[in-house]
Structures are given as structure tokens and as C-alpha cells.
mmCIF file of C-alpha atoms in Angstrom:
data_model
loop_
_atom_site.group_PDB
_atom_site.id
_atom_site.type_symbol
_atom_site.label_atom_id
_atom_site.label_comp_id
_atom_site.label_asym_id
_atom_site.label_seq_id
_atom_site.Cartn_x
_atom_site.Cartn_y
_atom_site.Cartn_z
ATOM 1 C CA UNK F 259 99.805 42.395 53.726
ATOM 2 C CA UNK F 260 97.350 45.034 55.058
ATOM 3 C CA UNK F 261 97.807 46.458 58.545
ATOM 4 C CA UNK F 262 94.782 47.910 60.315
ATOM 5 C CA UNK F 263 94.934 49.974 63.523
ATOM 6 C CA UNK F 264 94.231 48.227 66.799
ATOM 7 C CA UNK F 265 90.729 49.142 67.995
ATOM 8 C CA UNK F 266 89.430 49.199 71.569
ATOM 9 C CA UNK F 267 86.924 46.531 70.528
ATOM 10 C CA UNK F 268 89.843 44.268 69.582
ATOM 11 C CA UNK F 269 90.924 43.997 73.200
ATOM 12 C CA UNK F 270 89.604 40.841 74.735
ATOM 13 C CA UNK F 271 90.869 41.524 78.243
ATOM 14 C CA UNK F 272 88.494 44.421 78.956
ATOM 15 C CA UNK F 273 85.683 43.969 81.471
ATOM 16 C CA UNK F 274 82.088 43.984 80.210
ATOM 17 C CA UNK F 275 81.181 47.244 81.958
ATOM 18 C CA UNK F 276 83.971 49.234 80.276
ATOM 19 C CA UNK F 277 82.670 51.028 77.198
ATOM 20 C CA UNK F 278 85.965 52.065 75.680
ATOM 21 C CA UNK F 279 84.981 55.728 75.728
ATOM 22 C CA UNK F 280 87.607 57.923 77.268
ATOM 23 C CA UNK F 281 86.144 60.892 79.071
ATOM 24 C CA UNK F 282 88.074 63.913 80.151
ATOM 25 C CA UNK F 283 86.807 66.154 82.913
ATOM 26 C CA UNK F 284 87.215 69.843 82.275
ATOM 27 C CA UNK F 285 88.044 72.200 85.085
ATOM 28 C CA UNK F 286 85.109 74.442 85.928
ATOM 29 C CA UNK F 287 85.541 77.908 84.482
ATOM 30 C CA UNK F 288 85.657 80.531 87.208
ATOM 31 C CA UNK F 289 83.922 83.863 86.875
ATOM 32 C CA UNK F 290 86.288 86.816 86.686
ATOM 33 C CA UNK F 291 86.639 88.826 89.890
ATOM 34 C CA UNK F 292 84.428 91.881 90.241
ATOM 35 C CA UNK F 293 85.501 95.377 91.213
ATOM 36 C CA UNK F 294 83.603 98.070 93.099
ATOM 37 C CA UNK F 295 83.737 101.590 91.679
ATOM 38 C CA UNK F 296 83.795 104.114 94.516
ATOM 39 C CA UNK F 297 83.027 107.816 94.443
ATOM 40 C CA UNK F 298 84.719 109.930 97.117
ATOM 41 C CA UNK F 299 83.369 113.105 98.674
ATOM 42 C CA UNK F 300 85.208 116.403 98.564
ATOM 43 C CA UNK F 301 84.326 119.906 99.700
ATOM 44 C CA UNK F 302 84.518 121.541 96.271
ATOM 45 C CA UNK F 303 82.702 119.517 93.609
ATOM 46 C CA UNK F 304 79.099 120.755 93.234
ATOM 47 C CA UNK F 305 76.390 118.249 94.101
ATOM 48 C CA UNK F 306 74.727 118.838 90.721
ATOM 49 C CA UNK F 307 77.933 117.801 88.967
ATOM 50 C CA UNK F 308 78.083 114.542 90.940
ATOM 51 C CA UNK F 309 74.446 113.814 90.026
ATOM 52 C CA UNK F 310 75.282 114.474 86.361
ATOM 53 C CA UNK F 311 78.284 112.085 86.524
ATOM 54 C CA UNK F 312 76.147 109.324 88.054
ATOM 55 C CA UNK F 313 73.475 109.742 85.392
ATOM 56 C CA UNK F 314 75.935 109.953 82.492
ATOM 57 C CA UNK F 315 78.476 107.258 83.342
ATOM 58 C CA UNK F 316 76.454 104.864 85.482
ATOM 59 C CA UNK F 317 73.054 105.064 83.774
ATOM 60 C CA UNK F 318 71.165 106.109 86.883
ATOM 61 C CA UNK F 319 67.883 107.949 86.909
ATOM 62 C CA UNK F 320 67.914 111.441 88.369
ATOM 63 C CA UNK F 321 66.312 110.186 91.601
ATOM 64 C CA UNK F 322 68.828 107.317 91.984
ATOM 65 C CA UNK F 323 71.751 109.645 91.249
ATOM 66 C CA UNK F 324 70.499 112.221 93.741
ATOM 67 C CA UNK F 325 70.151 109.600 96.513
ATOM 68 C CA UNK F 326 73.617 108.203 95.863
ATOM 69 C CA UNK F 327 75.128 111.689 95.739
ATOM 70 C CA UNK F 328 73.655 112.329 99.201
ATOM 71 C CA UNK F 329 75.193 109.059 100.440
ATOM 72 C CA UNK F 330 78.598 110.151 99.127
ATOM 73 C CA UNK F 331 78.119 113.564 100.723
ATOM 74 C CA UNK F 332 77.096 112.196 104.135
ATOM 75 C CA UNK F 333 79.325 109.119 104.402
ATOM 76 C CA UNK F 334 82.332 110.353 102.435
ATOM 77 C CA UNK F 335 82.306 107.430 99.999
ATOM 78 C CA UNK F 336 79.813 105.186 98.199
ATOM 79 C CA UNK F 337 79.886 102.248 95.826
ATOM 80 C CA UNK F 338 78.408 103.438 92.536
ATOM 81 C CA UNK F 339 78.651 100.116 90.687
ATOM 82 C CA UNK F 340 80.256 96.679 90.518
ATOM 83 C CA UNK F 341 81.891 95.612 87.266
ATOM 84 C CA UNK F 342 84.551 93.426 85.675
ATOM 85 C CA UNK F 343 88.073 94.826 85.928
ATOM 86 C CA UNK F 344 88.102 96.336 82.432
ATOM 87 C CA UNK F 345 84.708 98.006 82.778
ATOM 88 C CA UNK F 346 85.509 99.366 86.267
ATOM 89 C CA UNK F 347 88.847 100.697 85.056
ATOM 90 C CA UNK F 348 87.157 102.419 82.113
ATOM 91 C CA UNK F 349 84.450 103.971 84.309
ATOM 92 C CA UNK F 350 87.049 105.332 86.743
ATOM 93 C CA UNK F 351 89.080 106.821 83.880
ATOM 94 C CA UNK F 352 85.973 108.388 82.296
ATOM 95 C CA UNK F 353 84.822 109.973 85.554
ATOM 96 C CA UNK F 354 88.290 111.274 86.421
ATOM 97 C CA UNK F 355 88.821 112.707 82.928
ATOM 98 C CA UNK F 356 85.369 114.315 82.892
ATOM 99 C CA UNK F 357 85.944 115.878 86.331
ATOM 100 C CA UNK F 358 89.361 117.238 85.324
ATOM 101 C CA UNK F 359 87.990 118.707 82.090
ATOM 102 C CA UNK F 360 85.374 120.530 84.183
ATOM 103 C CA UNK F 361 87.986 121.548 86.760
ATOM 104 C CA UNK F 362 86.526 119.601 89.675
ATOM 105 C CA UNK F 363 88.605 117.564 92.168
ATOM 106 C CA UNK F 364 86.110 114.679 92.197
ATOM 107 C CA UNK F 365 87.844 111.359 92.971
ATOM 108 C CA UNK F 366 86.747 107.971 91.700
ATOM 109 C CA UNK F 367 88.550 104.715 92.528
ATOM 110 C CA UNK F 368 88.051 100.978 92.302
ATOM 111 C CA UNK F 369 88.752 98.038 94.565
ATOM 112 C CA UNK F 370 88.338 94.286 94.340
ATOM 113 C CA UNK F 371 85.028 93.088 95.729
#
């Protein structure tokens, strides 16, 4: 005696419009939260150093970096970029380490957007 598995097509009680295909809906994947990297003004870090940091770590042109440095200088703080958590965290660490190695009190932080 041979036993074969019961197939969906073997069911006689199914309505005509039912195809027998089982579909599963997947939850929509959410984008990871973004974080703003902020540069804070202080009275000791030279403006040229801030421009250099913006060019080096944030890929800005000299003109863009100069404008943003003036914003930081006038307003006390400015958003220098928006990134995923890991990238923002790395940028903050790079800027802080670079400033310390050059003996400047420049502060860089991040916050959730």
C-alpha cells in the first residue's frame, strides 16, 4: 500500500475562487532613525580649524565649510550633517579626537532627528 500526501487540490470542499496559495504579508521594513551631528561654538578654537574639520570630516567645499563655520560662530551651534547612528557616532568621535590632538576645545555632539 502506497500513501501519498494530501494535496490542496484533493479537497473537494473548497470554493472555486480559492486558489490554494497561501500568502504571507511581511511587515514593512522601517528605515533606521537618523541623527544630526552638531558643532558647538567656543571662544578658543580658531575659525580656520573649524573650516578644516568641516572639509576633512564632512566633505564640504571650502566655501560651504566657511559658511557653516560662520553659522556656528554666530548662532552658537549648527547641524553639520544627518547620518545613521553608527556614522554620526563615528563622525563625532573623529572630530572630538582630532580637536583634542590639536589641543582645541571644539565640541561636537549628535541628537536624534
